[in-house]
Amino acid sequence: MNPIVRFAPSPTGLLHVGNARVALLNRLFARATGGVFILRLDDTDLERSRAEYAESIQDDLRWLGLSWDRLERQSARLDAYAAAAGRLKASGRLYACYETPDELELRRKVQLGRGLPPVYDRAALKLAPDDIARYEAEGRKPHWRFKLGHDEVRWDDCVRGPSHYHGANLSDPVLIRGDGSFLYTLPSVVDDIEFGVTHVIRGEDHVTNTAPQIQLFQALGAVPPAFAHLPLLTGAGGEGLSKRLGSGSLRDLRATGIHPMALNSLLAKLGTSDAIDIRHTLAELEAEFAWDKFGRGTPKFDEAELERLDARLMHTASFAEVRDRLGLDGVDEEFWLAVRGNLNHLAEAEQWWAVCRQILAPVIEDGDFTAAAAALLPPEPWDHATWGAWTEAVKQATGRKGKALFHPLRLALTGRENGPELKTLLPLVGHDRARARLLGETA
Ligand code: GLU
């Protein structure tokens, strides 16, 4: 059976790198195994979910190259959840509770004061019909709890290994609020069942939901999927990444101009036993994906590391990979191959574009020398051998060598102290521009 996985963000904020990592690993696993990758928008919280966040999540995933095979919105599936809730009520697993938040809080405090775990005491199950009638008459609307089985729930987590939780240590989770809206737990399980999800790959913050969810799968007559809980990323200093604060948001990272494969390369390997290095395609990352490489330590997301990867990626990127992002009119492969090794950021390409194809004020150290060099420029066509032949002629004619020979030529031709090799730049600058610059003209 081919795996079916889902990435299930709530559209209540911007995606941050932690979410992107979960999305990426879902998709890598799906592609590595010939499986299906579903994007599920968990938008049952009508107050906090927003259409613009749903859009930006999809934009961010597209930018990363993480296309999905199927898109689902929970807000369109409320009937399915209501049907499942009906079945659970009929089997006695979903029960009405009338406590107010204040009453629950008070009870919790009493339990803690007595040194007891603050687990819901199931008082609602003991209500007499009169009590219920009284609450209803008062206008109280019940919320609904799932009655957990008080036994050990076990699963073999793909990342955490054999895991277990005892139902008796957990409060019966509320599945439906007093206003009739669904909390995350039931819709998630219903969808996982109906979409045939085989692996739930998500952050470790959901580990405590797993035992109740496994019981829900069973209560709804389904076999639970496999689970993989990934340790949450922290910032370089160990601080949490919050999507609502926008810290480490994909939108901000995109705005810095980094290449999505730099981010994918980093996110795919953080927290694994693989070395972090640049990969040019998702297919390479898919081929390297394996659960047994994932550890349980807290991976740190360091933006400086991302920048290093981005620079490395740029130094080896093909023209096709960057053409659109360069934003330079008429840009060509020869130019890209000549300058890529010297860039720290893609945006720096623009200054070399000016050197090669646009107008530039030269820096003249010694006008007589550069004028003599200009006179020795060979006629075009030029290639990578031109620089060597020309500077050899200049050396013979002027007796200069080393820095005294090369430095004034570089300054005149490029206006800069450093940069890509002149043997690759010179043919791009071309005869007329080179000559004019050596003569001190802006050209
Ligand atoms: N909407 C949930 C979240 O964003 C999904 C959790 C899950 O993958 O089950 O945390």
Coordinates of C-alpha atoms and ligand atoms in Angstrom, one line a residue:
M1 CA 0.0 0.0 0.0
N2 CA 1.4 3.4 -1.0
P3 CA 1.6 5.9 1.8
I4 CA -0.8 8.8 2.1
V5 CA 0.3 11.7 4.2
R6 CA -1.0 15.2 4.9
F7 CA 0.4 18.5 6.0
A8 CA -2.4 20.1 8.1
P9 CA -1.7 23.8 8.9
S10 CA -4.4 26.0 10.5
P11 CA -4.6 29.2 8.4
T12 CA -4.4 31.3 11.5
G13 CA -1.0 32.8 10.8
L14 CA 2.0 32.8 8.4
L15 CA 4.0 29.6 8.0
H16 CA 7.3 29.6 9.8
V17 CA 10.3 27.5 9.2
G18 CA 9.1 24.8 11.7
N19 CA 5.9 24.4 9.7
A20 CA 7.8 24.4 6.4
R21 CA 10.0 21.6 7.8
V22 CA 7.0 19.4 8.6
A23 CA 5.5 20.1 5.2
L24 CA 8.8 19.3 3.5
L25 CA 9.3 16.0 5.4
N26 CA 5.8 14.9 4.6
R27 CA 6.4 15.6 1.0
L28 CA 9.8 14.0 0.9
F29 CA 8.5 10.9 2.5
A30 CA 5.5 10.8 0.1
R31 CA 7.7 11.1 -3.0
A32 CA 10.4 8.7 -1.7
T33 CA 7.8 6.0 -1.3
G34 CA 5.5 6.7 -4.3
G35 CA 2.9 8.0 -1.9
V36 CA 0.3 10.9 -2.0
F37 CA 0.8 14.3 -0.3
I38 CA -2.3 16.0 0.8
L39 CA -2.5 19.7 1.9
R40 CA -5.3 19.9 4.5
L41 CA -6.3 23.4 5.7
D42 CA -7.5 23.0 9.3
D43 CA -9.9 25.9 9.2
T44 CA -12.7 25.0 11.5
D45 CA -11.8 27.8 13.9
L46 CA -13.8 30.4 12.0
E47 CA -12.8 33.3 14.2
R48 CA -9.0 32.9 13.7
S49 CA -8.8 31.3 10.3
R50 CA -8.3 33.8 7.5
A51 CA -8.5 33.4 3.7
E52 CA -5.3 35.4 3.3
Y53 CA -3.3 33.1 5.5
A54 CA -4.7 30.1 3.5
E55 CA -3.4 31.8 0.4
S56 CA 0.0 32.7 1.9
I57 CA 0.5 29.1 3.1
Q58 CA -0.1 27.9 -0.4
D59 CA 2.2 30.5 -1.9
D60 CA 5.0 29.6 0.5
L61 CA 4.6 25.9 -0.3
R62 CA 4.7 26.6 -4.0
W63 CA 7.8 28.7 -3.6
L64 CA 9.5 25.8 -1.8
G65 CA 8.4 23.5 -4.7
L66 CA 6.2 21.4 -2.4
S67 CA 3.3 20.9 -4.6
W68 CA 0.5 18.8 -3.2
D69 CA -1.6 16.1 -4.9
R70 CA -4.9 17.1 -3.2
L71 CA -6.2 20.0 -1.3
E72 CA -8.8 19.7 1.4
R73 CA -10.5 22.3 3.6
Q74 CA -12.0 21.2 6.9
S75 CA -14.6 24.0 6.8
A76 CA -16.2 22.1 3.8
R77 CA -16.4 18.9 5.7
L78 CA -18.5 19.7 8.8
D79 CA -21.1 17.2 7.9
A80 CA -18.6 14.4 8.0
Y81 CA -17.6 15.5 11.5
A82 CA -21.2 15.8 12.7
A83 CA -21.8 12.2 11.4
A84 CA -18.8 10.9 13.2
A85 CA -19.9 12.7 16.4
G86 CA -23.4 11.1 16.0
R87 CA -21.8 7.6 15.9
L88 CA -19.7 8.3 18.9
K89 CA -22.8 9.5 20.9
A90 CA -24.7 6.5 19.8
S91 CA -21.9 4.2 21.1
G92 CA -21.7 6.1 24.4
R93 CA -18.2 7.4 23.7
L94 CA -19.2 11.1 23.4
Y95 CA -20.9 12.6 26.4
A96 CA -22.4 15.9 27.2
C97 CA -20.9 18.1 29.9
Y98 CA -22.3 21.2 31.4
E99 CA -19.5 22.6 33.5
T100 CA -18.6 26.2 33.0
P101 CA -14.9 27.1 32.6
D102 CA -14.9 28.6 36.1
E103 CA -16.2 25.4 37.6
L104 CA -13.6 23.3 35.8
E105 CA -10.9 25.6 36.9
L106 CA -12.0 25.5 40.5
R107 CA -12.1 21.7 40.4
R108 CA -8.6 21.6 38.9
K109 CA -7.3 23.7 41.7
V110 CA -8.8 21.5 44.3
Q111 CA -7.2 18.4 42.7
L112 CA -3.8 20.1 42.5
G113 CA -4.2 21.2 46.1
R114 CA -4.7 17.6 47.1
G115 CA -1.7 16.5 45.1
L116 CA -3.9 14.8 42.5
P117 CA -3.3 15.0 38.8
P118 CA -5.7 17.5 37.2
V119 CA -7.6 15.0 35.2
Y120 CA -11.3 15.6 34.4
D121 CA -13.3 13.6 37.0
R122 CA -16.2 12.6 34.6
A123 CA -18.7 14.2 36.9
A124 CA -20.9 14.8 33.8
L125 CA -21.4 11.0 33.5
K126 CA -23.0 10.9 36.9
L127 CA -25.5 13.7 36.2
A128 CA -29.1 12.7 37.0
P129 CA -31.8 13.5 34.3
D130 CA -33.1 16.3 36.6
D131 CA -29.7 18.0 36.7
I132 CA -29.5 17.9 33.0
A133 CA -33.0 19.3 32.7
R134 CA -32.1 22.1 35.1
Y135 CA -29.0 23.0 33.1
E136 CA -30.9 23.0 29.9
A137 CA -33.6 25.2 31.4
E138 CA -30.9 27.6 32.5
G139 CA -29.9 27.8 28.8
R140 CA -26.5 26.0 29.4
K141 CA -25.2 24.5 26.2
P142 CA -23.2 21.3 26.7
H143 CA -19.7 20.7 25.4
W144 CA -18.9 17.1 24.4
R145 CA -16.1 14.9 25.7
F146 CA -14.7 11.7 24.3
K147 CA -14.7 8.9 26.9
L148 CA -11.2 7.5 26.8
G149 CA -10.6 3.9 27.5
H150 CA -8.6 3.5 30.6
D151 CA -5.9 1.3 29.2
E152 CA -2.4 1.6 27.8
V153 CA -2.2 3.0 24.3
R154 CA 0.9 2.0 22.4
W155 CA 2.4 3.0 19.1
D156 CA 5.8 2.7 17.5
D157 CA 6.7 6.2 16.6
C158 CA 8.8 6.5 13.4
V159 CA 11.0 9.1 15.2
R160 CA 10.5 8.5 18.9
G161 CA 10.4 4.7 18.8
P162 CA 8.0 2.6 21.0
S163 CA 5.7 5.1 22.8
H164 CA 2.9 4.7 25.2
Y165 CA 0.3 6.6 27.2
H166 CA -2.2 5.4 29.7
G167 CA -5.7 6.6 29.1
A168 CA -6.4 7.0 32.8
N169 CA -3.8 9.7 33.1
L170 CA -5.5 11.9 30.5
S171 CA -8.6 14.0 30.7
D172 CA -11.4 13.0 28.4
P173 CA -10.8 15.5 25.5
V174 CA -13.5 18.0 24.6
L175 CA -14.3 17.3 20.9
I176 CA -17.2 19.8 20.5
R177 CA -17.5 23.2 22.1
G178 CA -20.6 24.6 23.7
D179 CA -21.3 26.6 20.6
G180 CA -21.3 23.4 18.5
S181 CA -18.0 24.0 16.8
F182 CA -15.4 21.2 16.6
L183 CA -12.0 21.4 18.2
Y184 CA -9.1 20.0 16.2
T185 CA -9.1 16.4 17.4
L186 CA -12.2 14.8 15.9
P187 CA -12.0 16.5 12.4
S188 CA -8.4 15.5 12.2
V189 CA -9.1 11.9 12.9
V190 CA -12.2 11.8 10.6
D191 CA -10.2 13.2 7.8
D192 CA -7.3 10.9 8.4
I193 CA -9.7 8.0 8.2
E194 CA -11.6 9.2 5.1
F195 CA -8.6 10.2 3.2
G196 CA -6.8 6.9 4.0
V197 CA -3.9 8.6 5.7
T198 CA -1.2 6.0 6.5
H199 CA 1.4 8.2 8.3
V200 CA 0.8 11.2 10.5
I201 CA 4.0 13.2 10.3
R202 CA 3.9 16.3 12.6
G203 CA 5.6 18.2 15.4
E204 CA 6.3 16.8 18.8
D205 CA 3.8 19.3 20.3
H206 CA 1.1 16.8 19.2
V207 CA 2.5 13.7 21.0
T208 CA 0.0 14.1 23.9
N209 CA -2.8 14.1 21.3
T210 CA -1.8 10.8 19.9
A211 CA -3.2 8.4 22.5
P212 CA -6.7 10.0 22.4
Q213 CA -6.5 10.1 18.7
I214 CA -5.6 6.4 18.4
Q215 CA -8.6 5.6 20.6
L216 CA -10.8 7.8 18.4
F217 CA -9.6 5.9 15.3
Q218 CA -10.6 2.7 17.0
A219 CA -13.9 4.0 18.3
L220 CA -14.7 4.9 14.7
G221 CA -13.8 1.4 13.6
A222 CA -10.6 2.4 11.8
V223 CA -7.0 1.1 12.1
P224 CA -4.8 4.0 13.4
P225 CA -2.1 5.2 11.0
A226 CA 1.6 5.3 11.8
F227 CA 2.9 8.4 13.7
A228 CA 6.1 10.4 13.3
H229 CA 6.6 13.2 15.8
L230 CA 9.5 15.5 15.0
P231 CA 11.3 17.5 17.7
L232 CA 10.4 21.1 17.3
L233 CA 12.9 23.5 15.9
T234 CA 14.1 26.3 18.0
G235 CA 16.0 29.5 17.0
A236 CA 19.8 29.6 17.1
G237 CA 19.6 30.7 20.8
G238 CA 17.1 27.9 21.7
E239 CA 14.1 30.2 21.6
G240 CA 10.7 28.9 20.2
L241 CA 9.5 29.8 16.8
S242 CA 6.0 31.1 16.8
K243 CA 4.1 31.4 13.6
R244 CA 1.7 34.0 14.9
L245 CA 4.5 36.4 15.8
G246 CA 5.8 35.9 12.3
S247 CA 9.3 35.1 13.6
G248 CA 11.2 33.0 11.1
S249 CA 8.2 33.4 8.7
L250 CA 8.7 32.1 5.2
R251 CA 7.5 35.4 3.9
D252 CA 10.4 37.2 5.6
L253 CA 12.9 34.6 4.4
R254 CA 11.6 34.8 0.9
A255 CA 12.0 38.6 1.0
T256 CA 15.7 38.1 1.7
G257 CA 16.1 36.6 -1.7
I258 CA 17.4 33.2 -0.6
H259 CA 17.0 30.2 -2.9
P260 CA 14.2 27.8 -1.8
M261 CA 16.6 24.9 -2.2
A262 CA 18.9 26.4 0.4
L263 CA 16.1 26.3 2.9
N264 CA 14.9 22.8 1.8
S265 CA 18.5 21.5 2.1
L266 CA 18.8 22.8 5.6
L267 CA 15.3 21.8 6.8
A268 CA 15.5 18.3 5.4
K269 CA 18.7 17.6 7.3
L270 CA 18.2 19.4 10.6
G271 CA 18.0 16.9 13.4
T272 CA 19.2 14.0 11.3
S273 CA 22.5 12.1 11.2
D274 CA 23.2 13.4 7.7
A275 CA 25.7 16.3 7.2
I276 CA 24.1 19.5 6.2
D277 CA 25.0 20.4 2.6
I278 CA 23.4 21.9 -0.4
R279 CA 21.2 19.9 -2.7
H280 CA 19.9 21.3 -5.9
T281 CA 16.7 19.3 -6.2
L282 CA 14.0 17.9 -4.0
A283 CA 14.6 14.5 -5.8
E284 CA 18.1 14.4 -4.2
L285 CA 16.6 15.0 -0.8
E286 CA 13.9 12.3 -1.4
A287 CA 16.6 9.8 -2.3
E288 CA 18.3 10.4 1.0
F289 CA 15.2 10.4 3.2
A290 CA 15.0 7.7 5.9
W291 CA 13.3 7.7 9.3
D292 CA 16.2 6.1 11.1
K293 CA 18.3 9.2 10.4
F294 CA 16.1 11.3 12.7
G295 CA 17.2 11.9 16.3
R296 CA 15.3 13.2 19.3
G297 CA 17.6 16.2 20.0
T298 CA 16.2 19.7 19.5
P299 CA 17.4 21.0 16.1
K300 CA 18.4 24.6 16.0
F301 CA 17.5 26.8 13.0
D302 CA 20.3 29.2 12.4
E303 CA 19.8 31.9 9.8
A304 CA 23.6 32.3 9.4
E305 CA 23.8 28.6 8.4
L306 CA 21.0 29.2 5.9
E307 CA 23.0 32.1 4.4
R308 CA 26.1 29.9 4.1
L309 CA 24.1 27.3 2.3
D310 CA 22.5 29.9 0.0
A311 CA 25.9 31.2 -0.9
R312 CA 27.2 27.6 -1.6
L313 CA 24.2 26.9 -3.7
M314 CA 24.7 30.0 -5.7
H315 CA 28.3 29.2 -6.4
T316 CA 27.2 26.0 -8.2
A317 CA 23.8 26.9 -9.4
S318 CA 23.0 26.5 -13.1
F319 CA 21.9 29.4 -15.2
A320 CA 18.4 27.9 -15.5
E321 CA 18.1 27.7 -11.7
V322 CA 18.7 31.5 -11.2
R323 CA 17.7 33.2 -14.5
D324 CA 14.3 34.3 -13.4
R325 CA 15.5 35.5 -10.0
L326 CA 18.3 37.6 -11.3
G327 CA 15.9 40.1 -12.7
L328 CA 18.5 41.4 -15.2
D329 CA 17.4 42.2 -18.7
G330 CA 19.1 40.1 -21.3
V331 CA 21.1 38.2 -18.8
D332 CA 23.0 35.2 -20.3
E333 CA 24.6 32.0 -19.2
E334 CA 28.2 33.1 -20.0
F335 CA 27.8 36.0 -17.6
W336 CA 26.3 33.8 -14.8
L337 CA 29.0 31.2 -15.0
A338 CA 31.7 34.0 -14.9
V339 CA 30.4 35.7 -11.8
R340 CA 28.6 33.0 -9.7
G341 CA 31.6 32.0 -7.7
N342 CA 32.1 35.5 -6.4
L343 CA 28.7 36.2 -5.0
N344 CA 27.6 36.2 -1.4
H345 CA 24.1 37.1 -2.3
L346 CA 22.3 36.9 -5.6
A347 CA 21.7 40.6 -5.6
E348 CA 25.4 41.2 -6.0
A349 CA 25.1 39.9 -9.5
E350 CA 23.8 43.2 -10.5
Q351 CA 27.0 45.1 -9.9
W352 CA 28.9 42.6 -12.1
W353 CA 26.2 43.0 -14.7
A354 CA 27.0 46.7 -14.7
V355 CA 30.7 45.8 -15.1
C356 CA 30.1 43.5 -18.0
R357 CA 27.2 45.0 -19.9
Q358 CA 26.6 48.5 -18.7
I359 CA 28.3 51.8 -18.2
L360 CA 30.9 52.2 -15.5
A361 CA 33.4 54.9 -14.3
P362 CA 36.8 53.3 -14.3
V363 CA 39.4 53.9 -11.6
I364 CA 42.7 54.9 -13.1
E365 CA 45.8 54.5 -11.0
D366 CA 48.4 55.3 -13.7
G367 CA 46.9 56.7 -16.9
D368 CA 50.1 56.2 -19.0
F369 CA 50.3 52.6 -18.1
T370 CA 46.6 51.8 -18.8
A371 CA 46.7 53.8 -22.1
A372 CA 49.7 51.7 -23.1
A373 CA 47.8 48.6 -22.2
A374 CA 44.8 49.8 -24.2
A375 CA 46.9 50.1 -27.3
L376 CA 47.9 46.5 -27.0
L377 CA 44.3 45.1 -26.8
P378 CA 43.9 42.5 -29.5
P379 CA 41.0 42.6 -31.9
E380 CA 37.9 40.5 -31.2
P381 CA 36.8 37.7 -31.1
W382 CA 37.9 37.2 -27.5
D383 CA 37.8 34.1 -25.4
H384 CA 39.3 32.9 -22.0
A385 CA 42.8 32.9 -23.5
T386 CA 42.6 36.6 -24.5
W387 CA 43.5 37.9 -21.0
G388 CA 46.6 35.8 -20.7
A389 CA 47.9 36.7 -24.2
W390 CA 47.1 40.4 -23.7
T391 CA 48.7 40.8 -20.3
E392 CA 51.8 38.9 -21.5
A393 CA 52.1 41.5 -24.3
V394 CA 51.6 44.4 -21.7
K395 CA 54.2 42.8 -19.5
Q396 CA 56.7 42.6 -22.4
A397 CA 56.0 46.2 -23.4
T398 CA 56.1 47.8 -20.0
G399 CA 58.3 45.5 -17.9
R400 CA 55.7 45.4 -15.2
K401 CA 54.7 42.1 -13.5
G402 CA 52.6 40.7 -10.6
K403 CA 50.4 43.2 -8.7
A404 CA 51.9 46.2 -10.5
L405 CA 50.7 44.7 -13.8
F406 CA 47.3 43.3 -12.8
H407 CA 45.9 45.6 -10.2
P408 CA 45.7 48.8 -12.3
L409 CA 44.1 46.8 -15.1
R410 CA 41.5 45.4 -12.8
L411 CA 40.7 48.8 -11.4
A412 CA 40.3 50.4 -14.8
L413 CA 38.2 47.5 -16.3
T414 CA 35.9 46.9 -13.3
G415 CA 36.2 49.9 -11.0
R416 CA 36.8 47.5 -8.2
E417 CA 39.7 45.9 -6.2
N418 CA 38.4 42.4 -6.3
G419 CA 36.1 40.2 -8.2
P420 CA 35.7 37.3 -10.6
E421 CA 38.7 36.2 -12.7
L422 CA 39.5 38.7 -15.4
K423 CA 40.0 36.0 -17.9
T424 CA 36.3 35.2 -17.7
L425 CA 35.2 38.8 -17.3
L426 CA 37.3 40.4 -20.1
P427 CA 35.4 38.7 -23.0
L428 CA 32.1 39.9 -21.4
V429 CA 33.3 43.5 -21.1
G430 CA 34.3 43.4 -24.8
H431 CA 36.9 45.4 -26.7
D432 CA 35.2 48.7 -27.0
R433 CA 34.2 49.1 -23.4
A434 CA 37.6 47.8 -22.2
R435 CA 39.5 50.2 -24.4
A436 CA 37.5 53.2 -23.3
R437 CA 37.8 52.3 -19.6
L438 CA 41.6 51.9 -19.9
L439 CA 41.6 55.4 -21.4
G440 CA 39.8 56.6 -18.4
E441 CA 36.4 57.1 -20.1
T442 CA 33.1 56.2 -18.5
A443 CA 31.9 53.4 -20.7
Ligands
GLU1 N1 -3.7 21.7 12.5 C1 -2.8 21.0 13.3 C2 -1.6 21.9 13.6 O1 -1.5 22.9 12.8 C3 -2.4 19.7 12.6 C4 -1.8 18.8 13.5 C5 -1.6 17.4 12.9 O2 -0.8 17.3 11.9 O3 -2.3 16.5 13.3 O4 -0.9 21.8 14.5

